[in-house]
JSON list of C-alpha atoms in Angstrom, two decimals:
[
{"chain": "A", "resi": 1, "resn": "UNK", "atom": "CA", "xyz": [97.35, 114.80, 86.03]},
{"chain": "A", "resi": 2, "resn": "UNK", "atom": "CA", "xyz": [100.65, 115.12, 87.93]},
{"chain": "A", "resi": 3, "resn": "UNK", "atom": "CA", "xyz": [101.16, 118.21, 90.04]},
{"chain": "A", "resi": 4, "resn": "UNK", "atom": "CA", "xyz": [104.00, 119.23, 92.31]},
{"chain": "A", "resi": 5, "resn": "UNK", "atom": "CA", "xyz": [101.70, 118.77, 95.32]},
{"chain": "A", "resi": 6, "resn": "UNK", "atom": "CA", "xyz": [100.70, 115.20, 94.55]},
{"chain": "A", "resi": 7, "resn": "UNK", "atom": "CA", "xyz": [102.27, 112.46, 96.66]},
{"chain": "A", "resi": 8, "resn": "UNK", "atom": "CA", "xyz": [102.54, 109.53, 94.30]},
{"chain": "A", "resi": 9, "resn": "UNK", "atom": "CA", "xyz": [102.51, 105.85, 95.10]},
{"chain": "A", "resi": 10, "resn": "UNK", "atom": "CA", "xyz": [104.04, 102.87, 93.32]},
{"chain": "A", "resi": 11, "resn": "UNK", "atom": "CA", "xyz": [102.84, 99.39, 92.58]},
{"chain": "A", "resi": 12, "resn": "UNK", "atom": "CA", "xyz": [105.49, 97.07, 91.19]},
{"chain": "A", "resi": 13, "resn": "UNK", "atom": "CA", "xyz": [104.16, 93.85, 89.71]},
{"chain": "A", "resi": 14, "resn": "UNK", "atom": "CA", "xyz": [105.85, 90.78, 88.28]},
{"chain": "A", "resi": 15, "resn": "UNK", "atom": "CA", "xyz": [104.84, 89.43, 84.90]},
{"chain": "A", "resi": 16, "resn": "UNK", "atom": "CA", "xyz": [106.14, 85.89, 84.40]},
{"chain": "A", "resi": 17, "resn": "UNK", "atom": "CA", "xyz": [106.01, 84.49, 80.85]},
{"chain": "A", "resi": 18, "resn": "UNK", "atom": "CA", "xyz": [103.19, 86.89, 80.03]},
{"chain": "A", "resi": 19, "resn": "UNK", "atom": "CA", "xyz": [101.17, 86.24, 83.21]},
{"chain": "A", "resi": 20, "resn": "UNK", "atom": "CA", "xyz": [100.57, 88.88, 85.88]},
{"chain": "A", "resi": 21, "resn": "UNK", "atom": "CA", "xyz": [101.37, 87.48, 89.33]},
{"chain": "A", "resi": 22, "resn": "UNK", "atom": "CA", "xyz": [99.27, 88.08, 92.47]},
{"chain": "A", "resi": 23, "resn": "UNK", "atom": "CA", "xyz": [96.95, 90.66, 90.87]},
{"chain": "A", "resi": 24, "resn": "UNK", "atom": "CA", "xyz": [94.34, 90.45, 93.65]},
{"chain": "A", "resi": 25, "resn": "UNK", "atom": "CA", "xyz": [96.88, 91.30, 96.35]},
{"chain": "A", "resi": 26, "resn": "UNK", "atom": "CA", "xyz": [98.25, 94.21, 94.33]},
{"chain": "A", "resi": 27, "resn": "UNK", "atom": "CA", "xyz": [94.76, 95.55, 93.78]},
{"chain": "A", "resi": 28, "resn": "UNK", "atom": "CA", "xyz": [93.93, 95.22, 97.48]},
{"chain": "A", "resi": 29, "resn": "UNK", "atom": "CA", "xyz": [97.04, 97.16, 98.48]},
{"chain": "A", "resi": 30, "resn": "UNK", "atom": "CA", "xyz": [96.29, 99.92, 95.99]},
{"chain": "A", "resi": 31, "resn": "UNK", "atom": "CA", "xyz": [92.78, 100.16, 97.41]},
{"chain": "A", "resi": 32, "resn": "UNK", "atom": "CA", "xyz": [94.00, 100.38, 101.03]},
{"chain": "A", "resi": 33, "resn": "UNK", "atom": "CA", "xyz": [96.66, 102.92, 100.13]},
{"chain": "A", "resi": 34, "resn": "UNK", "atom": "CA", "xyz": [94.29, 105.19, 98.21]},
{"chain": "A", "resi": 35, "resn": "UNK", "atom": "CA", "xyz": [91.70, 105.10, 100.98]},
{"chain": "A", "resi": 36, "resn": "UNK", "atom": "CA", "xyz": [94.32, 106.11, 103.54]},
{"chain": "A", "resi": 37, "resn": "UNK", "atom": "CA", "xyz": [96.28, 108.69, 101.55]},
{"chain": "A", "resi": 38, "resn": "UNK", "atom": "CA", "xyz": [93.67, 110.23, 99.26]},
{"chain": "A", "resi": 39, "resn": "UNK", "atom": "CA", "xyz": [90.34, 109.27, 100.82]},
{"chain": "A", "resi": 40, "resn": "UNK", "atom": "CA", "xyz": [89.09, 107.73, 97.59]},
{"chain": "A", "resi": 41, "resn": "UNK", "atom": "CA", "xyz": [88.91, 104.42, 95.77]},
{"chain": "A", "resi": 42, "resn": "UNK", "atom": "CA", "xyz": [91.95, 103.25, 93.84]},
{"chain": "A", "resi": 43, "resn": "UNK", "atom": "CA", "xyz": [92.00, 104.18, 90.15]},
{"chain": "A", "resi": 44, "resn": "UNK", "atom": "CA", "xyz": [91.04, 101.49, 87.69]},
{"chain": "A", "resi": 45, "resn": "UNK", "atom": "CA", "xyz": [94.13, 99.62, 86.57]},
{"chain": "A", "resi": 46, "resn": "UNK", "atom": "CA", "xyz": [93.93, 97.49, 83.46]},
{"chain": "A", "resi": 47, "resn": "UNK", "atom": "CA", "xyz": [96.96, 95.39, 82.55]},
{"chain": "A", "resi": 48, "resn": "UNK", "atom": "CA", "xyz": [96.20, 93.54, 79.33]},
{"chain": "A", "resi": 49, "resn": "UNK", "atom": "CA", "xyz": [98.77, 90.76, 79.14]},
{"chain": "A", "resi": 50, "resn": "UNK", "atom": "CA", "xyz": [97.67, 89.97, 75.59]},
{"chain": "A", "resi": 51, "resn": "UNK", "atom": "CA", "xyz": [98.80, 93.43, 74.45]},
{"chain": "A", "resi": 52, "resn": "UNK", "atom": "CA", "xyz": [102.36, 93.08, 75.74]},
{"chain": "A", "resi": 53, "resn": "UNK", "atom": "CA", "xyz": [105.02, 93.22, 73.02]},
{"chain": "A", "resi": 54, "resn": "UNK", "atom": "CA", "xyz": [106.28, 89.78, 72.07]},
{"chain": "A", "resi": 55, "resn": "UNK", "atom": "CA", "xyz": [109.67, 90.38, 73.72]},
{"chain": "A", "resi": 56, "resn": "UNK", "atom": "CA", "xyz": [107.93, 91.04, 77.07]},
{"chain": "A", "resi": 57, "resn": "UNK", "atom": "CA", "xyz": [105.89, 87.83, 77.02]},
{"chain": "A", "resi": 58, "resn": "UNK", "atom": "CA", "xyz": [108.87, 85.66, 77.91]},
{"chain": "A", "resi": 59, "resn": "UNK", "atom": "CA", "xyz": [110.83, 85.58, 81.12]},
{"chain": "A", "resi": 60, "resn": "UNK", "atom": "CA", "xyz": [110.33, 88.02, 84.00]},
{"chain": "A", "resi": 61, "resn": "UNK", "atom": "CA", "xyz": [109.10, 91.55, 83.37]},
{"chain": "A", "resi": 62, "resn": "UNK", "atom": "CA", "xyz": [108.71, 94.38, 85.88]},
{"chain": "A", "resi": 63, "resn": "UNK", "atom": "CA", "xyz": [105.49, 96.37, 85.55]},
{"chain": "A", "resi": 64, "resn": "UNK", "atom": "CA", "xyz": [105.89, 99.66, 87.42]},
{"chain": "A", "resi": 65, "resn": "UNK", "atom": "CA", "xyz": [102.71, 101.65, 88.04]},
{"chain": "A", "resi": 66, "resn": "UNK", "atom": "CA", "xyz": [102.95, 105.22, 89.34]},
{"chain": "A", "resi": 67, "resn": "UNK", "atom": "CA", "xyz": [99.63, 106.46, 90.61]},
{"chain": "A", "resi": 68, "resn": "UNK", "atom": "CA", "xyz": [97.71, 108.90, 92.75]},
{"chain": "A", "resi": 69, "resn": "UNK", "atom": "CA", "xyz": [93.95, 109.33, 92.59]},
{"chain": "A", "resi": 70, "resn": "UNK", "atom": "CA", "xyz": [94.53, 108.52, 88.91]},
{"chain": "A", "resi": 71, "resn": "UNK", "atom": "CA", "xyz": [97.08, 106.39, 87.09]},
{"chain": "A", "resi": 72, "resn": "UNK", "atom": "CA", "xyz": [100.08, 108.57, 86.18]},
{"chain": "A", "resi": 73, "resn": "UNK", "atom": "CA", "xyz": [102.07, 106.08, 84.10]},
{"chain": "A", "resi": 74, "resn": "UNK", "atom": "CA", "xyz": [102.74, 102.39, 83.52]},
{"chain": "A", "resi": 75, "resn": "UNK", "atom": "CA", "xyz": [106.20, 101.19, 82.56]},
{"chain": "A", "resi": 76, "resn": "UNK", "atom": "CA", "xyz": [107.49, 97.75, 81.58]},
{"chain": "A", "resi": 77, "resn": "UNK", "atom": "CA", "xyz": [111.05, 96.45, 81.52]},
{"chain": "A", "resi": 78, "resn": "UNK", "atom": "CA", "xyz": [112.78, 93.04, 81.50]},
{"chain": "A", "resi": 79, "resn": "UNK", "atom": "CA", "xyz": [113.93, 92.13, 84.99]},
{"chain": "A", "resi": 80, "resn": "UNK", "atom": "CA", "xyz": [117.01, 90.40, 86.32]},
{"chain": "A", "resi": 81, "resn": "UNK", "atom": "CA", "xyz": [117.52, 90.41, 90.10]},
{"chain": "A", "resi": 82, "resn": "UNK", "atom": "CA", "xyz": [120.59, 92.05, 91.57]},
{"chain": "A", "resi": 83, "resn": "UNK", "atom": "CA", "xyz": [122.63, 89.52, 93.51]},
{"chain": "A", "resi": 84, "resn": "UNK", "atom": "CA", "xyz": [122.87, 90.26, 97.24]},
{"chain": "A", "resi": 85, "resn": "UNK", "atom": "CA", "xyz": [125.63, 88.37, 99.02]},
{"chain": "A", "resi": 86, "resn": "UNK", "atom": "CA", "xyz": [125.98, 90.49, 102.17]},
{"chain": "A", "resi": 87, "resn": "UNK", "atom": "CA", "xyz": [123.90, 92.79, 104.36]},
{"chain": "A", "resi": 88, "resn": "UNK", "atom": "CA", "xyz": [124.64, 95.46, 106.96]},
{"chain": "A", "resi": 89, "resn": "UNK", "atom": "CA", "xyz": [122.42, 96.38, 109.90]},
{"chain": "A", "resi": 90, "resn": "UNK", "atom": "CA", "xyz": [121.46, 100.06, 110.04]},
{"chain": "A", "resi": 91, "resn": "UNK", "atom": "CA", "xyz": [119.24, 101.75, 112.60]},
{"chain": "A", "resi": 92, "resn": "UNK", "atom": "CA", "xyz": [116.58, 104.40, 112.07]},
{"chain": "A", "resi": 93, "resn": "UNK", "atom": "CA", "xyz": [113.68, 104.81, 114.49]},
{"chain": "A", "resi": 94, "resn": "UNK", "atom": "CA", "xyz": [111.96, 107.48, 112.37]},
{"chain": "A", "resi": 95, "resn": "UNK", "atom": "CA", "xyz": [111.79, 105.90, 108.91]},
{"chain": "A", "resi": 96, "resn": "UNK", "atom": "CA", "xyz": [108.23, 105.44, 107.60]},
{"chain": "A", "resi": 97, "resn": "UNK", "atom": "CA", "xyz": [107.43, 103.51, 104.45]},
{"chain": "A", "resi": 98, "resn": "UNK", "atom": "CA", "xyz": [104.14, 101.87, 105.39]},
{"chain": "A", "resi": 99, "resn": "UNK", "atom": "CA", "xyz": [102.76, 103.01, 102.03]},
{"chain": "A", "resi": 100, "resn": "UNK", "atom": "CA", "xyz": [104.71, 102.27, 98.86]},
{"chain": "A", "resi": 101, "resn": "UNK", "atom": "CA", "xyz": [105.64, 105.85, 98.07]},
{"chain": "A", "resi": 102, "resn": "UNK", "atom": "CA", "xyz": [107.20, 106.78, 94.75]},
{"chain": "A", "resi": 103, "resn": "UNK", "atom": "CA", "xyz": [109.61, 108.92, 96.76]},
{"chain": "A", "resi": 104, "resn": "UNK", "atom": "CA", "xyz": [112.12, 106.40, 98.14]},
{"chain": "A", "resi": 105, "resn": "UNK", "atom": "CA", "xyz": [114.68, 108.97, 99.28]},
{"chain": "A", "resi": 106, "resn": "UNK", "atom": "CA", "xyz": [114.56, 107.88, 102.94]},
{"chain": "A", "resi": 107, "resn": "UNK", "atom": "CA", "xyz": [115.26, 104.26, 102.00]},
{"chain": "A", "resi": 108, "resn": "UNK", "atom": "CA", "xyz": [117.94, 105.29, 99.52]},
{"chain": "A", "resi": 109, "resn": "UNK", "atom": "CA", "xyz": [119.69, 107.27, 102.26]},
{"chain": "A", "resi": 110, "resn": "UNK", "atom": "CA", "xyz": [119.75, 104.16, 104.46]},
{"chain": "A", "resi": 111, "resn": "UNK", "atom": "CA", "xyz": [120.95, 101.99, 101.58]},
{"chain": "A", "resi": 112, "resn": "UNK", "atom": "CA", "xyz": [123.85, 104.42, 101.12]},
{"chain": "A", "resi": 113, "resn": "UNK", "atom": "CA", "xyz": [125.11, 103.34, 104.57]},
{"chain": "A", "resi": 114, "resn": "UNK", "atom": "CA", "xyz": [125.78, 99.78, 103.38]},
{"chain": "A", "resi": 115, "resn": "UNK", "atom": "CA", "xyz": [129.53, 100.32, 102.98]},
{"chain": "A", "resi": 116, "resn": "UNK", "atom": "CA", "xyz": [131.09, 97.20, 101.46]},
{"chain": "A", "resi": 117, "resn": "UNK", "atom": "CA", "xyz": [127.85, 95.21, 101.92]},
{"chain": "A", "resi": 118, "resn": "UNK", "atom": "CA", "xyz": [125.38, 94.78, 99.06]},
{"chain": "A", "resi": 119, "resn": "UNK", "atom": "CA", "xyz": [122.35, 96.10, 100.95]},
{"chain": "A", "resi": 120, "resn": "UNK", "atom": "CA", "xyz": [121.10, 96.97, 104.42]},
{"chain": "A", "resi": 121, "resn": "UNK", "atom": "CA", "xyz": [118.75, 95.47, 106.99]},
{"chain": "A", "resi": 122, "resn": "UNK", "atom": "CA", "xyz": [116.83, 98.23, 108.74]},
{"chain": "A", "resi": 123, "resn": "UNK", "atom": "CA", "xyz": [116.32, 98.14, 112.50]},
{"chain": "A", "resi": 124, "resn": "UNK", "atom": "CA", "xyz": [113.55, 100.35, 113.88]},
{"chain": "A", "resi": 125, "resn": "UNK", "atom": "CA", "xyz": [112.74, 100.58, 117.58]},
{"chain": "A", "resi": 126, "resn": "UNK", "atom": "CA", "xyz": [115.04, 97.66, 118.29]},
{"chain": "A", "resi": 127, "resn": "UNK", "atom": "CA", "xyz": [113.32, 95.30, 115.83]},
{"chain": "A", "resi": 128, "resn": "UNK", "atom": "CA", "xyz": [114.35, 94.08, 112.44]},
{"chain": "A", "resi": 129, "resn": "UNK", "atom": "CA", "xyz": [112.08, 95.30, 109.61]},
{"chain": "A", "resi": 130, "resn": "UNK", "atom": "CA", "xyz": [113.09, 95.07, 105.92]},
{"chain": "A", "resi": 131, "resn": "UNK", "atom": "CA", "xyz": [115.99, 95.54, 103.58]},
{"chain": "A", "resi": 132, "resn": "UNK", "atom": "CA", "xyz": [116.05, 98.75, 101.54]},
{"chain": "A", "resi": 133, "resn": "UNK", "atom": "CA", "xyz": [113.84, 97.19, 98.87]},
{"chain": "A", "resi": 134, "resn": "UNK", "atom": "CA", "xyz": [112.51, 93.84, 100.08]},
{"chain": "A", "resi": 135, "resn": "UNK", "atom": "CA", "xyz": [110.82, 92.06, 102.94]},
{"chain": "A", "resi": 136, "resn": "UNK", "atom": "CA", "xyz": [112.89, 89.41, 104.64]},
{"chain": "A", "resi": 137, "resn": "UNK", "atom": "CA", "xyz": [112.50, 85.79, 105.69]},
{"chain": "A", "resi": 138, "resn": "UNK", "atom": "CA", "xyz": [114.66, 84.10, 108.31]},
{"chain": "A", "resi": 139, "resn": "UNK", "atom": "CA", "xyz": [115.27, 80.36, 108.22]},
{"chain": "A", "resi": 140, "resn": "UNK", "atom": "CA", "xyz": [115.20, 78.75, 111.66]},
{"chain": "A", "resi": 141, "resn": "UNK", "atom": "CA", "xyz": [115.42, 74.99, 111.18]},
{"chain": "A", "resi": 142, "resn": "UNK", "atom": "CA", "xyz": [112.27, 73.94, 109.31]},
{"chain": "A", "resi": 143, "resn": "UNK", "atom": "CA", "xyz": [110.53, 77.27, 110.04]},
{"chain": "A", "resi": 144, "resn": "UNK", "atom": "CA", "xyz": [110.50, 80.46, 108.00]},
{"chain": "A", "resi": 145, "resn": "UNK", "atom": "CA", "xyz": [110.00, 83.65, 110.03]},
{"chain": "A", "resi": 146, "resn": "UNK", "atom": "CA", "xyz": [109.22, 87.15, 108.83]},
{"chain": "A", "resi": 147, "resn": "UNK", "atom": "CA", "xyz": [109.33, 90.28, 111.00]},
{"chain": "A", "resi": 148, "resn": "UNK", "atom": "CA", "xyz": [105.94, 91.15, 112.45]},
{"chain": "A", "resi": 149, "resn": "UNK", "atom": "CA", "xyz": [106.55, 94.89, 112.01]},
{"chain": "A", "resi": 150, "resn": "UNK", "atom": "CA", "xyz": [107.89, 95.39, 108.47]},
{"chain": "A", "resi": 151, "resn": "UNK", "atom": "CA", "xyz": [108.33, 98.83, 106.99]},
{"chain": "A", "resi": 152, "resn": "UNK", "atom": "CA", "xyz": [106.04, 97.80, 104.14]},
{"chain": "A", "resi": 153, "resn": "UNK", "atom": "CA", "xyz": [103.41, 95.07, 103.95]},
{"chain": "A", "resi": 154, "resn": "UNK", "atom": "CA", "xyz": [104.68, 93.48, 100.76]},
{"chain": "A", "resi": 155, "resn": "UNK", "atom": "CA", "xyz": [102.39, 91.43, 98.54]},
{"chain": "A", "resi": 156, "resn": "UNK", "atom": "CA", "xyz": [104.78, 88.44, 98.38]},
{"chain": "A", "resi": 157, "resn": "UNK", "atom": "CA", "xyz": [105.08, 88.51, 102.17]},
{"chain": "A", "resi": 158, "resn": "UNK", "atom": "CA", "xyz": [101.27, 88.57, 102.46]},
{"chain": "A", "resi": 159, "resn": "UNK", "atom": "CA", "xyz": [100.95, 85.71, 99.95]},
{"chain": "A", "resi": 160, "resn": "UNK", "atom": "CA", "xyz": [103.41, 83.57, 101.91]},
{"chain": "A", "resi": 161, "resn": "UNK", "atom": "CA", "xyz": [101.65, 84.32, 105.20]},
{"chain": "A", "resi": 162, "resn": "UNK", "atom": "CA", "xyz": [98.23, 83.53, 103.73]},
{"chain": "A", "resi": 163, "resn": "UNK", "atom": "CA", "xyz": [99.63, 80.30, 102.29]},
{"chain": "A", "resi": 164, "resn": "UNK", "atom": "CA", "xyz": [101.01, 79.23, 105.67]},
{"chain": "A", "resi": 165, "resn": "UNK", "atom": "CA", "xyz": [104.57, 79.09, 104.32]},
{"chain": "A", "resi": 166, "resn": "UNK", "atom": "CA", "xyz": [105.94, 81.65, 106.79]},
{"chain": "A", "resi": 167, "resn": "UNK", "atom": "CA", "xyz": [105.01, 82.90, 110.24]},
{"chain": "A", "resi": 168, "resn": "UNK", "atom": "CA", "xyz": [105.38, 86.30, 111.87]},
{"chain": "A", "resi": 169, "resn": "UNK", "atom": "CA", "xyz": [107.77, 86.90, 114.75]},
{"chain": "A", "resi": 170, "resn": "UNK", "atom": "CA", "xyz": [109.36, 89.84, 116.54]},
{"chain": "A", "resi": 171, "resn": "UNK", "atom": "CA", "xyz": [112.91, 89.67, 115.26]},
{"chain": "A", "resi": 172, "resn": "UNK", "atom": "CA", "xyz": [115.74, 91.37, 117.13]},
{"chain": "A", "resi": 173, "resn": "UNK", "atom": "CA", "xyz": [119.30, 91.91, 115.87]},
{"chain": "A", "resi": 174, "resn": "UNK", "atom": "CA", "xyz": [120.52, 89.27, 118.33]},
{"chain": "A", "resi": 175, "resn": "UNK", "atom": "CA", "xyz": [118.69, 86.64, 116.25]},
{"chain": "A", "resi": 176, "resn": "UNK", "atom": "CA", "xyz": [121.14, 87.36, 113.42]},
{"chain": "A", "resi": 177, "resn": "UNK", "atom": "CA", "xyz": [124.21, 86.48, 115.48]},
{"chain": "A", "resi": 178, "resn": "UNK", "atom": "CA", "xyz": [125.82, 83.16, 114.54]},
{"chain": "A", "resi": 179, "resn": "UNK", "atom": "CA", "xyz": [124.85, 80.51, 117.10]},
{"chain": "A", "resi": 180, "resn": "UNK", "atom": "CA", "xyz": [121.74, 82.41, 118.23]},
{"chain": "A", "resi": 181, "resn": "UNK", "atom": "CA", "xyz": [119.35, 80.55, 120.53]},
{"chain": "A", "resi": 182, "resn": "UNK", "atom": "CA", "xyz": [116.44, 80.74, 118.05]},
{"chain": "A", "resi": 183, "resn": "UNK", "atom": "CA", "xyz": [118.31, 78.68, 115.47]},
{"chain": "A", "resi": 184, "resn": "UNK", "atom": "CA", "xyz": [118.26, 81.30, 112.69]},
{"chain": "A", "resi": 185, "resn": "UNK", "atom": "CA", "xyz": [120.91, 80.47, 110.09]},
{"chain": "A", "resi": 186, "resn": "UNK", "atom": "CA", "xyz": [120.18, 82.63, 107.03]},
{"chain": "A", "resi": 187, "resn": "UNK", "atom": "CA", "xyz": [118.16, 85.51, 105.63]},
{"chain": "A", "resi": 188, "resn": "UNK", "atom": "CA", "xyz": [116.24, 85.61, 102.35]},
{"chain": "A", "resi": 189, "resn": "UNK", "atom": "CA", "xyz": [114.95, 88.66, 100.48]},
{"chain": "A", "resi": 190, "resn": "UNK", "atom": "CA", "xyz": [111.45, 88.54, 98.98]},
{"chain": "A", "resi": 191, "resn": "UNK", "atom": "CA", "xyz": [109.18, 91.01, 97.24]},
{"chain": "A", "resi": 192, "resn": "UNK", "atom": "CA", "xyz": [106.78, 91.04, 94.32]},
{"chain": "A", "resi": 193, "resn": "UNK", "atom": "CA", "xyz": [109.70, 90.61, 91.93]},
{"chain": "A", "resi": 194, "resn": "UNK", "atom": "CA", "xyz": [111.56, 88.13, 94.14]},
{"chain": "A", "resi": 195, "resn": "UNK", "atom": "CA", "xyz": [109.63, 85.00, 95.10]},
{"chain": "A", "resi": 196, "resn": "UNK", "atom": "CA", "xyz": [111.42, 82.64, 97.51]},
{"chain": "A", "resi": 197, "resn": "UNK", "atom": "CA", "xyz": [114.46, 81.14, 95.83]},
{"chain": "A", "resi": 198, "resn": "UNK", "atom": "CA", "xyz": [114.95, 83.95, 93.32]},
{"chain": "A", "resi": 199, "resn": "UNK", "atom": "CA", "xyz": [118.09, 84.99, 95.22]},
{"chain": "A", "resi": 200, "resn": "UNK", "atom": "CA", "xyz": [120.46, 82.78, 97.20]},
{"chain": "A", "resi": 201, "resn": "UNK", "atom": "CA", "xyz": [120.02, 83.17, 100.98]},
{"chain": "A", "resi": 202, "resn": "UNK", "atom": "CA", "xyz": [122.51, 85.31, 102.91]},
{"chain": "A", "resi": 203, "resn": "UNK", "atom": "CA", "xyz": [124.22, 83.35, 105.71]},
{"chain": "A", "resi": 204, "resn": "UNK", "atom": "CA", "xyz": [124.54, 85.04, 109.09]},
{"chain": "A", "resi": 205, "resn": "UNK", "atom": "CA", "xyz": [128.31, 85.19, 108.61]},
{"chain": "A", "resi": 206, "resn": "UNK", "atom": "CA", "xyz": [127.68, 87.70, 105.80]},
{"chain": "A", "resi": 207, "resn": "UNK", "atom": "CA", "xyz": [125.52, 90.03, 107.90]},
{"chain": "A", "resi": 208, "resn": "UNK", "atom": "CA", "xyz": [127.58, 92.91, 109.22]},
{"chain": "A", "resi": 209, "resn": "UNK", "atom": "CA", "xyz": [126.53, 94.14, 112.65]}
]
């Protein structure tokens, strides 16, 4: 039951052509989050793909789970990614989103600083972390780097690390300057709804310092 005192969490999962993606990683994050925030096991979550309406069995669907010690609600909606062509660096040394809270007001406040850019890249303690809603990858030649201190340990980020596709690195704003010594040329946004390639990469020339 929802109460005004409950701090709720979110789990956002991608359903692709009727198939739930990365369920084990989502379950593991729910378990870690519940142990830390509530001191209990995660509530049982049952997503029956066979019971989805026919119109939600094709294409990409967002499954949004709001939960506390119990599941509060599960919502489904067709998903089309919002195109991000430019990013602006913003700095906040106090922001904390290490759990996927339902209350995103702190991130929304930072996103509001984007100006003419489409989204923000958040710098905390001098290091690059995430955008307002996604983890990031940086292309450096034939390497893909992801910040070692993200705001949120995203499931797609974890999947890519476990698969050996990306590697962690401490990323500073200077690595986003054109002609940087590390060879970084572009930034990609990834999350559970955005596997690599879902959005075009953002070239460094479109990152506003």
